[in-house]
PDB file of C-alpha atoms and ligand atoms in Angstrom:
ATOM      1  CA  MET I   1     -16.383  -0.264   7.636  1.00 96.00           C
ATOM      2  CA  LEU I   2     -15.918  -0.032   4.144  1.00 98.00           C
ATOM      3  CA  ILE I   3     -17.159  -3.141   2.181  1.00 98.00           C
ATOM      4  CA  ALA I   4     -17.091  -3.980  -1.497  1.00 98.00           C
ATOM      5  CA  SER I   5     -18.876  -7.224  -1.936  1.00 98.00           C
ATOM      6  CA  HIS I   6     -18.760  -9.129  -5.219  1.00 97.00           C
ATOM      7  CA  VAL I   7     -18.051  -6.128  -7.187  1.00 98.00           C
ATOM      8  CA  SER I   8     -17.700  -6.699 -10.948  1.00 98.00           C
ATOM      9  CA  LYS I   9     -17.083  -3.711 -13.531  1.00 98.00           C
ATOM     10  CA  HIS I  10     -17.004  -3.371 -17.168  1.00 97.00           C
ATOM     11  CA  TYR I  11     -16.996  -0.336 -19.205  1.00 95.00           C
ATOM     12  CA  GLU I  12     -19.545  -0.206 -22.097  1.00 94.00           C
ATOM     13  CA  THR I  13     -17.830   1.142 -25.349  1.00 93.00           C
ATOM     14  CA  ALA I  14     -18.802   1.215 -28.930  1.00 95.00           C
ATOM     15  CA  ARG I  15     -16.794  -1.985 -29.586  1.00 95.00           C
ATOM     16  CA  GLY I  16     -18.528  -3.859 -26.826  1.00 94.00           C
ATOM     17  CA  PRO I  17     -18.104  -4.181 -23.025  1.00 94.00           C
ATOM     18  CA  VAL I  18     -14.459  -3.896 -21.612  1.00 94.00           C
ATOM     19  CA  PRO I  19     -14.174  -5.990 -18.624  1.00 96.00           C
ATOM     20  CA  ILE I  20     -12.158  -4.661 -15.546  1.00 96.00           C
ATOM     21  CA  LEU I  21     -12.752  -6.452 -12.556  1.00 96.00           C
ATOM     22  CA  GLU I  22     -14.660  -9.509 -11.641  1.00 96.00           C
ATOM     23  CA  ASP I  23     -16.128 -10.714  -8.341  1.00 96.00           C
ATOM     24  CA  MET I  24     -13.855  -8.528  -6.223  1.00 95.00           C
ATOM     25  CA  SER I  25     -14.722  -8.231  -2.474  1.00 96.00           C
ATOM     26  CA  LEU I  26     -12.606  -6.241  -0.039  1.00 97.00           C
ATOM     27  CA  GLU I  27     -13.522  -4.961   3.568  1.00 97.00           C
ATOM     28  CA  VAL I  28     -11.580  -2.168   5.283  1.00 96.00           C
ATOM     29  CA  ALA I  29     -12.294  -1.183   8.857  1.00 95.00           C
ATOM     30  CA  ARG I  30     -11.883   2.197  10.586  1.00 92.00           C
ATOM     31  CA  GLY I  31      -8.294   2.817  11.307  1.00 90.00           C
ATOM     32  CA  ASP I  32      -7.173   0.278   8.591  1.00 93.00           C
ATOM     33  CA  SER I  33      -4.916   1.044   5.737  1.00 95.00           C
ATOM     34  CA  VAL I  34      -4.833  -0.778   2.365  1.00 96.00           C
ATOM     35  CA  ALA I  35      -2.285  -0.453  -0.265  1.00 96.00           C
ATOM     36  CA  ILE I  36      -3.391  -1.539  -4.017  1.00 97.00           C
ATOM     37  CA  MET I  37      -0.822  -2.421  -6.586  1.00 96.00           C
ATOM     38  CA  GLY I  38      -0.960  -3.587 -10.107  1.00 94.00           C
ATOM     39  CA  PRO I  39       0.207  -2.928 -13.652  1.00 93.00           C
ATOM     40  CA  SER I  40      -1.076   0.205 -15.607  1.00 92.00           C
ATOM     41  CA  GLY I  41      -4.441  -0.147 -16.861  1.00 93.00           C
ATOM     42  CA  CYS I  42      -5.540  -2.901 -14.692  1.00 94.00           C
ATOM     43  CA  GLY I  43      -8.331  -1.041 -12.981  1.00 95.00           C
ATOM     44  CA  LYS I  44      -6.705   0.464  -9.961  1.00 96.00           C
ATOM     45  CA  SER I  45      -8.247   3.980 -10.280  1.00 95.00           C
ATOM     46  CA  THR I  46     -11.501   2.237 -11.271  1.00 96.00           C
ATOM     47  CA  LEU I  47     -11.690   0.378  -8.283  1.00 97.00           C
ATOM     48  CA  LEU I  48     -10.713   3.622  -6.283  1.00 97.00           C
ATOM     49  CA  TYR I  49     -13.772   5.333  -7.934  1.00 96.00           C
ATOM     50  CA  MET I  50     -16.246   2.536  -7.075  1.00 98.00           C
ATOM     51  CA  LEU I  51     -15.144   2.646  -3.434  1.00 98.00           C
ATOM     52  CA  GLY I  52     -15.535   6.358  -3.428  1.00 97.00           C
ATOM     53  CA  ALA I  53     -19.148   6.684  -4.810  1.00 97.00           C
ATOM     54  CA  LEU I  54     -17.710   8.072  -8.206  1.00 96.00           C
ATOM     55  CA  GLU I  55     -18.123   4.938 -10.502  1.00 96.00           C
ATOM     56  CA  ARG I  56     -21.213   2.517 -10.038  1.00 97.00           C
ATOM     57  CA  PRO I  57     -20.124  -1.026 -10.097  1.00 98.00           C
ATOM     58  CA  SER I  58     -21.652  -3.341 -12.981  1.00 98.00           C
ATOM     59  CA  ALA I  59     -22.697  -5.756 -10.342  1.00 98.00           C
ATOM     60  CA  GLY I  60     -22.185  -6.264  -6.586  1.00 98.00           C
ATOM     61  CA  THR I  61     -22.501  -3.608  -3.694  1.00 98.00           C
ATOM     62  CA  VAL I  62     -20.349  -0.958  -2.026  1.00 98.00           C
ATOM     63  CA  THR I  63     -21.229   0.017   1.388  1.00 98.00           C
ATOM     64  CA  LEU I  64     -19.740   2.368   4.097  1.00 98.00           C
ATOM     65  CA  ASP I  65     -21.180   1.405   7.644  1.00 97.00           C
ATOM     66  CA  GLY I  66     -24.167  -0.181   5.882  1.00 97.00           C
ATOM     67  CA  ARG I  67     -25.050   2.690   3.386  1.00 97.00           C
ATOM     68  CA  ASN I  68     -24.755   1.858  -0.178  1.00 98.00           C
ATOM     69  CA  PRO I  69     -24.225   5.189  -2.159  1.00 98.00           C
ATOM     70  CA  TYR I  70     -25.397   3.721  -5.528  1.00 98.00           C
ATOM     71  CA  GLU I  71     -28.836   3.535  -4.023  1.00 98.00           C
ATOM     72  CA  LEU I  72     -29.187   7.234  -3.606  1.00 97.00           C
ATOM     73  CA  ASN I  73     -30.192   9.894  -6.090  1.00 97.00           C
ATOM     74  CA  ASP I  74     -27.602  12.033  -7.544  1.00 95.00           C
ATOM     75  CA  ALA I  75     -27.862  14.956  -5.081  1.00 94.00           C
ATOM     76  CA  ASP I  76     -27.708  12.429  -2.007  1.00 95.00           C
ATOM     77  CA  GLN I  77     -24.809  10.763  -3.651  1.00 96.00           C
ATOM     78  CA  SER I  78     -22.885  13.849  -4.027  1.00 93.00           C
ATOM     79  CA  ALA I  79     -23.887  14.677  -0.224  1.00 92.00           C
ATOM     80  CA  PHE I  80     -22.604  11.239   0.769  1.00 95.00           C
ATOM     81  CA  ARG I  81     -19.343  11.840  -1.095  1.00 95.00           C
ATOM     82  CA  ASN I  82     -18.973  15.242   0.670  1.00 91.00           C
ATOM     83  CA  GLN I  83     -19.553  14.087   3.902  1.00 92.00           C
ATOM     84  CA  HIS I  84     -17.792  10.634   4.074  1.00 96.00           C
ATOM     85  CA  ILE I  85     -15.144  10.386   1.328  1.00 96.00           C
ATOM     86  CA  GLY I  86     -11.864  12.311   0.667  1.00 95.00           C
ATOM     87  CA  PHE I  87     -10.324  11.681  -2.619  1.00 95.00           C
ATOM     88  CA  VAL I  88      -6.672  12.423  -3.919  1.00 93.00           C
ATOM     89  CA  PHE I  89      -6.940  12.068  -7.660  1.00 90.00           C
ATOM     90  CA  GLN I  90      -4.149  10.663  -9.759  1.00 83.00           C
ATOM     91  CA  ASP I  91      -3.364  14.265 -11.241  1.00 81.00           C
ATOM     92  CA  HIS I  92      -4.134  15.949  -7.958  1.00 76.00           C
ATOM     93  CA  LEU I  93      -6.480  18.428 -10.041  1.00 86.00           C
ATOM     94  CA  LEU I  94      -5.557  21.661  -8.096  1.00 93.00           C
ATOM     95  CA  LEU I  95      -7.227  24.677  -9.205  1.00 94.00           C
ATOM     96  CA  PRO I  96      -4.487  26.798 -10.848  1.00 95.00           C
ATOM     97  CA  GLN I  97      -5.863  30.086 -10.134  1.00 96.00           C
ATOM     98  CA  LEU I  98      -6.493  29.567  -6.391  1.00 96.00           C
ATOM     99  CA  SER I  99      -3.790  29.732  -3.666  1.00 97.00           C
ATOM    100  CA  ALA I 100      -3.076  26.607  -1.529  1.00 96.00           C
ATOM    101  CA  LEU I 101      -5.342  27.824   1.039  1.00 97.00           C
ATOM    102  CA  ASP I 102      -8.244  28.289  -1.148  1.00 96.00           C
ATOM    103  CA  ASN I 103      -7.733  24.959  -2.850  1.00 96.00           C
ATOM    104  CA  VAL I 104      -7.871  23.475   0.375  1.00 95.00           C
ATOM    105  CA  LEU I 105     -11.201  25.528   1.253  1.00 95.00           C
ATOM    106  CA  ALA I 106     -12.749  24.800  -2.176  1.00 93.00           C
ATOM    107  CA  PRO I 107     -14.804  21.512  -1.042  1.00 90.00           C
ATOM    108  CA  THR I 108     -16.392  23.659   1.808  1.00 90.00           C
ATOM    109  CA  LEU I 109     -17.957  25.934  -0.905  1.00 86.00           C
ATOM    110  CA  VAL I 110     -20.282  23.024  -1.865  1.00 78.00           C
ATOM    111  CA  SER I 111     -20.766  21.368   1.636  1.00 70.00           C
ATOM    112  CA  ARG I 112     -24.158  21.602   2.884  1.00 64.00           C
ATOM    113  CA  THR I 113     -23.011  22.013   6.654  1.00 69.00           C
ATOM    114  CA  ALA I 114     -23.595  25.649   8.122  1.00 71.00           C
ATOM    115  CA  GLU I 115     -20.072  25.721   9.528  1.00 78.00           C
ATOM    116  CA  ALA I 116     -18.727  29.219  10.345  1.00 83.00           C
ATOM    117  CA  ALA I 117     -16.303  30.638   7.819  1.00 85.00           C
ATOM    118  CA  ALA I 118     -13.788  31.312  10.655  1.00 89.00           C
ATOM    119  CA  ASP I 119     -13.856  27.709  11.657  1.00 90.00           C
ATOM    120  CA  ARG I 120     -13.168  26.409   8.159  1.00 91.00           C
ATOM    121  CA  LEU I 121     -10.309  28.628   7.494  1.00 94.00           C
ATOM    122  CA  LYS I 122      -8.804  27.512  10.977  1.00 94.00           C
ATOM    123  CA  ARG I 123      -9.126  23.813   9.832  1.00 92.00           C
ATOM    124  CA  ALA I 124      -7.590  24.607   6.453  1.00 95.00           C
ATOM    125  CA  ARG I 125      -4.766  26.361   7.967  1.00 96.00           C
ATOM    126  CA  GLY I 126      -4.334  23.546  10.486  1.00 92.00           C
ATOM    127  CA  LEU I 127      -4.389  20.967   7.923  1.00 91.00           C
ATOM    128  CA  LEU I 128      -1.595  22.861   5.594  1.00 93.00           C
ATOM    129  CA  ASP I 129       0.526  23.055   8.734  1.00 90.00           C
ATOM    130  CA  ALA I 130       0.067  19.436   9.256  1.00 86.00           C
ATOM    131  CA  VAL I 131       1.000  18.672   5.788  1.00 87.00           C
ATOM    132  CA  GLY I 132       4.179  20.893   6.365  1.00 88.00           C
ATOM    133  CA  LEU I 133       2.867  23.910   4.145  1.00 93.00           C
ATOM    134  CA  ALA I 134       2.161  26.671   6.648  1.00 94.00           C
ATOM    135  CA  SER I 135       4.636  28.868   4.810  1.00 96.00           C
ATOM    136  CA  ARG I 136       3.226  28.226   1.369  1.00 97.00           C
ATOM    137  CA  ILE I 137      -0.546  28.854   1.822  1.00 97.00           C
ATOM    138  CA  ASP I 138      -0.517  31.900  -0.484  1.00 97.00           C
ATOM    139  CA  HIS I 139       1.291  29.830  -3.212  1.00 97.00           C
ATOM    140  CA  ARG I 140      -0.532  28.860  -6.345  1.00 97.00           C
ATOM    141  CA  PRO I 141      -0.231  25.166  -7.422  1.00 95.00           C
ATOM    142  CA  GLY I 142       2.276  26.616 -10.159  1.00 95.00           C
ATOM    143  CA  GLU I 143       4.303  28.114  -7.248  1.00 97.00           C
ATOM    144  CA  LEU I 144       4.460  24.723  -5.508  1.00 95.00           C
ATOM    145  CA  SER I 145       6.855  21.713  -6.147  1.00 90.00           C
ATOM    146  CA  GLY I 146       5.257  18.400  -7.124  1.00 86.00           C
ATOM    147  CA  GLY I 147       5.437  16.926  -3.610  1.00 85.00           C
ATOM    148  CA  GLU I 148       3.822  20.068  -2.310  1.00 90.00           C
ATOM    149  CA  ARG I 149       1.062  19.980  -4.620  1.00 92.00           C
ATOM    150  CA  GLN I 150       0.365  16.431  -3.489  1.00 89.00           C
ATOM    151  CA  ARG I 151       0.332  17.715  -0.019  1.00 90.00           C
ATOM    152  CA  VAL I 152      -2.230  20.273  -0.865  1.00 94.00           C
ATOM    153  CA  ALA I 153      -4.420  17.655  -2.487  1.00 94.00           C
ATOM    154  CA  ILE I 154      -4.342  15.653   0.719  1.00 92.00           C
ATOM    155  CA  ALA I 155      -5.152  18.461   2.841  1.00 93.00           C
ATOM    156  CA  ARG I 156      -7.947  19.390   0.606  1.00 95.00           C
ATOM    157  CA  ALA I 157      -9.199  15.731   0.871  1.00 93.00           C
ATOM    158  CA  LEU I 158      -9.515  16.023   4.541  1.00 91.00           C
ATOM    159  CA  ILE I 159     -10.980  19.423   4.906  1.00 93.00           C
ATOM    160  CA  LEU I 160     -14.603  18.082   5.470  1.00 90.00           C
ATOM    161  CA  GLN I 161     -13.297  15.341   7.853  1.00 89.00           C
ATOM    162  CA  PRO I 162     -14.162  12.303   5.845  1.00 93.00           C
ATOM    163  CA  SER I 163     -14.053   8.880   7.506  1.00 94.00           C
ATOM    164  CA  VAL I 164     -12.527   7.552   4.308  1.00 96.00           C
ATOM    165  CA  LEU I 165      -9.447   8.638   2.598  1.00 96.00           C
ATOM    166  CA  LEU I 166      -8.522   7.309  -1.013  1.00 97.00           C
ATOM    167  CA  CYS I 167      -5.542   8.154  -2.675  1.00 95.00           C
ATOM    168  CA  ASP I 168      -4.737   7.364  -6.322  1.00 95.00           C
ATOM    169  CA  GLU I 169      -0.937   7.310  -6.723  1.00 91.00           C
ATOM    170  CA  PRO I 170      -0.163  10.135  -4.200  1.00 88.00           C
ATOM    171  CA  THR I 171       3.209   9.801  -4.761  1.00 85.00           C
ATOM    172  CA  GLY I 172       3.444   9.160  -8.499  1.00 79.00           C
ATOM    173  CA  ASN I 173       5.508  11.992  -9.836  1.00 73.00           C
ATOM    174  CA  LEU I 174       7.697  12.355  -6.837  1.00 76.00           C
ATOM    175  CA  ASP I 175      11.126  11.731  -6.036  1.00 79.00           C
ATOM    176  CA  ARG I 176      12.208   9.334  -3.435  1.00 82.00           C
ATOM    177  CA  GLY I 177      12.563  11.793  -0.687  1.00 80.00           C
ATOM    178  CA  SER I 178       9.280  13.669  -1.233  1.00 77.00           C
ATOM    179  CA  ALA I 179       7.537  10.278  -1.728  1.00 81.00           C
ATOM    180  CA  ASP I 180       8.669   9.078   1.600  1.00 82.00           C
ATOM    181  CA  ALA I 181       7.574  12.181   3.228  1.00 80.00           C
ATOM    182  CA  VAL I 182       3.859  12.146   1.690  1.00 81.00           C
ATOM    183  CA  ALA I 183       3.868   8.232   2.801  1.00 85.00           C
ATOM    184  CA  GLU I 184       4.820   9.342   6.271  1.00 85.00           C
ATOM    185  CA  LEU I 185       2.433  11.860   6.225  1.00 84.00           C
ATOM    186  CA  LEU I 186      -0.595   9.638   5.078  1.00 88.00           C
ATOM    187  CA  VAL I 187       0.134   7.021   7.892  1.00 89.00           C
ATOM    188  CA  SER I 188       0.433   9.520  10.383  1.00 87.00           C
ATOM    189  CA  LEU I 189      -3.026  11.382   9.331  1.00 85.00           C
ATOM    190  CA  GLN I 190      -4.698   8.007   9.350  1.00 88.00           C
ATOM    191  CA  GLN I 191      -3.766   7.058  12.631  1.00 88.00           C
ATOM    192  CA  ASP I 192      -4.446  10.310  14.297  1.00 87.00           C
ATOM    193  CA  ARG I 193      -7.856  10.452  12.828  1.00 85.00           C
ATOM    194  CA  LEU I 194      -8.589   6.903  12.508  1.00 89.00           C
ATOM    195  CA  ILE I 195      -9.702   7.024   9.064  1.00 94.00           C
ATOM    196  CA  ILE I 196     -10.171   4.128   6.378  1.00 96.00           C
ATOM    197  CA  LEU I 197      -7.148   4.610   3.989  1.00 96.00           C
ATOM    198  CA  VAL I 198      -6.876   3.052   0.524  1.00 97.00           C
ATOM    199  CA  VAL I 199      -3.625   3.953  -1.496  1.00 96.00           C
ATOM    200  CA  VAL I 200      -3.203   2.667  -4.956  1.00 95.00           C
ATOM    201  CA  THR I 201       0.438   3.029  -5.817  1.00 92.00           C
ATOM    202  CA  HIS I 202       3.120   1.273  -8.039  1.00 88.00           C
ATOM    203  CA  SER I 203       5.690   1.701  -5.334  1.00 86.00           C
ATOM    204  CA  PRO I 204       6.465  -1.319  -2.953  1.00 88.00           C
ATOM    205  CA  VAL I 205       8.369   0.887  -0.858  1.00 85.00           C
ATOM    206  CA  LEU I 206       5.190   3.082  -0.075  1.00 88.00           C
ATOM    207  CA  ALA I 207       2.972  -0.167   0.067  1.00 92.00           C
ATOM    208  CA  ALA I 208       4.800  -1.528   2.619  1.00 92.00           C
ATOM    209  CA  ARG I 209       3.876   1.222   4.939  1.00 91.00           C
ATOM    210  CA  PHE I 210       0.290   0.363   4.975  1.00 93.00           C
ATOM    211  CA  GLY I 211      -1.456  -2.469   6.908  1.00 93.00           C
ATOM    212  CA  ARG I 212      -2.501  -4.758   4.026  1.00 96.00           C
ATOM    213  CA  ARG I 213      -1.346  -4.994   0.439  1.00 97.00           C
ATOM    214  CA  TYR I 214      -3.056  -6.282  -2.582  1.00 97.00           C
ATOM    215  CA  GLU I 215      -2.280  -6.882  -6.285  1.00 96.00           C
ATOM    216  CA  LEU I 216      -4.806  -6.265  -8.916  1.00 96.00           C
ATOM    217  CA  THR I 217      -4.114  -8.624 -11.973  1.00 92.00           C
ATOM    218  CA  ASN I 218      -6.320 -10.154 -14.369  1.00 92.00           C
ATOM    219  CA  ARG I 219      -9.451  -8.535 -13.046  1.00 94.00           C
ATOM    220  CA  VAL I 220      -9.036 -10.051  -9.575  1.00 93.00           C
ATOM    221  CA  LEU I 221      -7.601  -8.680  -6.281  1.00 94.00           C
ATOM    222  CA  ALA I 222      -5.191 -11.085  -4.380  1.00 94.00           C
ATOM    223  CA  PRO I 223      -3.026 -10.394  -1.155  1.00 94.00           C
ATOM    224  CA  ALA I 224       0.277  -9.509  -2.108  1.00 91.00           C
TER     225      ALA I 224
HETATM  226  N1  ATP T   1     -14.685   5.420 -19.203  1.00 64.82           N
HETATM  227  C1  ATP T   1     -13.941   4.366 -19.705  1.00 64.82           C
HETATM  228  N2  ATP T   1     -14.480   3.606 -20.808  1.00 64.82           N
HETATM  229  C2  ATP T   1     -13.902   2.715 -21.376  1.00 64.82           C
HETATM  230  N3  ATP T   1     -12.672   2.233 -20.836  1.00 64.82           N
HETATM  231  C3  ATP T   1     -12.303   2.841 -19.737  1.00 64.82           C
HETATM  232  C4  ATP T   1     -12.893   4.014 -19.113  1.00 64.82           C
HETATM  233  N4  ATP T   1     -12.043   4.324 -17.981  1.00 64.82           N
HETATM  234  C5  ATP T   1     -11.047   3.340 -18.101  1.00 64.82           C
HETATM  235  N5  ATP T   1     -11.003   2.586 -19.117  1.00 64.82           N
HETATM  236  C6  ATP T   1     -10.260   1.372 -19.270  1.00 64.82           C
HETATM  237  O1  ATP T   1     -10.092   0.628 -17.992  1.00 64.82           O
HETATM  238  C7  ATP T   1      -8.912   0.202 -17.829  1.00 64.82           C
HETATM  239  C8  ATP T   1      -8.447   0.453 -16.280  1.00 64.82           C
HETATM  240  O2  ATP T   1      -8.660   1.752 -16.207  1.00 64.82           O
HETATM  241  P1  ATP T   1      -7.924   2.396 -14.887  1.00 64.82           P
HETATM  242  O3  ATP T   1      -7.853   3.922 -15.034  1.00 64.82           O
HETATM  243  O4  ATP T   1      -8.790   2.006 -13.776  1.00 64.82           O
HETATM  244  O5  ATP T   1      -6.518   1.673 -14.739  1.00 64.82           O
HETATM  245  P2  ATP T   1      -5.239   1.950 -13.830  1.00 64.82           P
HETATM  246  O6  ATP T   1      -4.899   0.634 -13.065  1.00 64.82           O
HETATM  247  O7  ATP T   1      -5.655   2.969 -12.626  1.00 64.82           O
HETATM  248  O8  ATP T   1      -4.165   2.462 -14.518  1.00 64.82           O
HETATM  249  P3  ATP T   1      -2.935   3.420 -14.193  1.00 64.82           P
HETATM  250  O9  ATP T   1      -1.894   2.731 -13.343  1.00 64.82           O
HETATM  251  O10 ATP T   1      -2.144   3.548 -15.622  1.00 64.82           O
HETATM  252  O11 ATP T   1      -3.392   4.685 -13.596  1.00 64.82           O
HETATM  253  C9  ATP T   1      -7.993   0.754 -18.858  1.00 64.82           C
HETATM  254  O12 ATP T   1      -7.578  -0.166 -19.960  1.00 64.82           O
HETATM  255  C10 ATP T   1      -8.710   1.946 -19.509  1.00 64.82           C
HETATM  256  O13 ATP T   1      -8.297   2.094 -20.797  1.00 64.82           O
HETATM  257 MG1   MG T   2      -4.814   4.923 -12.359  1.00 64.82          MG
END
């Protein structure tokens, strides 16, 4: 269970604090999917970072199965992220010089598990197959379409078998057909693996595919 409890967030800047979220609570159980919508700049990415152990809340707590990553030291917090959280960033952040396969494998280079290279490779190929890219594993990001790059980013987020998948606008730059394919893929991966899925999106069509929908406006999260 992923629980955000009474979370508030402001960013400190030279011109004073910028308030983003006030007293937000959210619970997502294993096998649940949640969509978060809201206007640009309202704090959706910030919220996702806080859920993903990437940005410390100013107040309140975030816990995954009772563990609060913000109570850990830096090294343990990164290990926590590695072990439990898959993140698809708003700009996918694939490494341009690596093939699709090596991009998917990249997180395994920093993971602490002593898994055999052959097993990782098998899983990376299996994930690229699951996202429909078996025939593109040697392509670099520059040799892939926008939708294909998003699908590589999703495969990469799943390589360490996280229990939580957080996706920031996974279909933001895609045409309708590719967006539908990515949405379909997210839902089926989530159901097959019983993961916790939280997706930020501007698209009501995409949001409709997930179990629950929320709108973030005026610093509060409300059911949509
Ligand atoms: N490190 C930071 N320091 C100060 N302000 C920040 C910082 N990061 C983000 N902000 C501000 O916080 C607000 C929320 O940003 P965030 O990226 O969470 O928005 P968003 O809802 O994801 O927007 P978009 O839909 O455009 O991606 C924005 O107004 C942004 O300018
Ligand atoms: Mg954002």
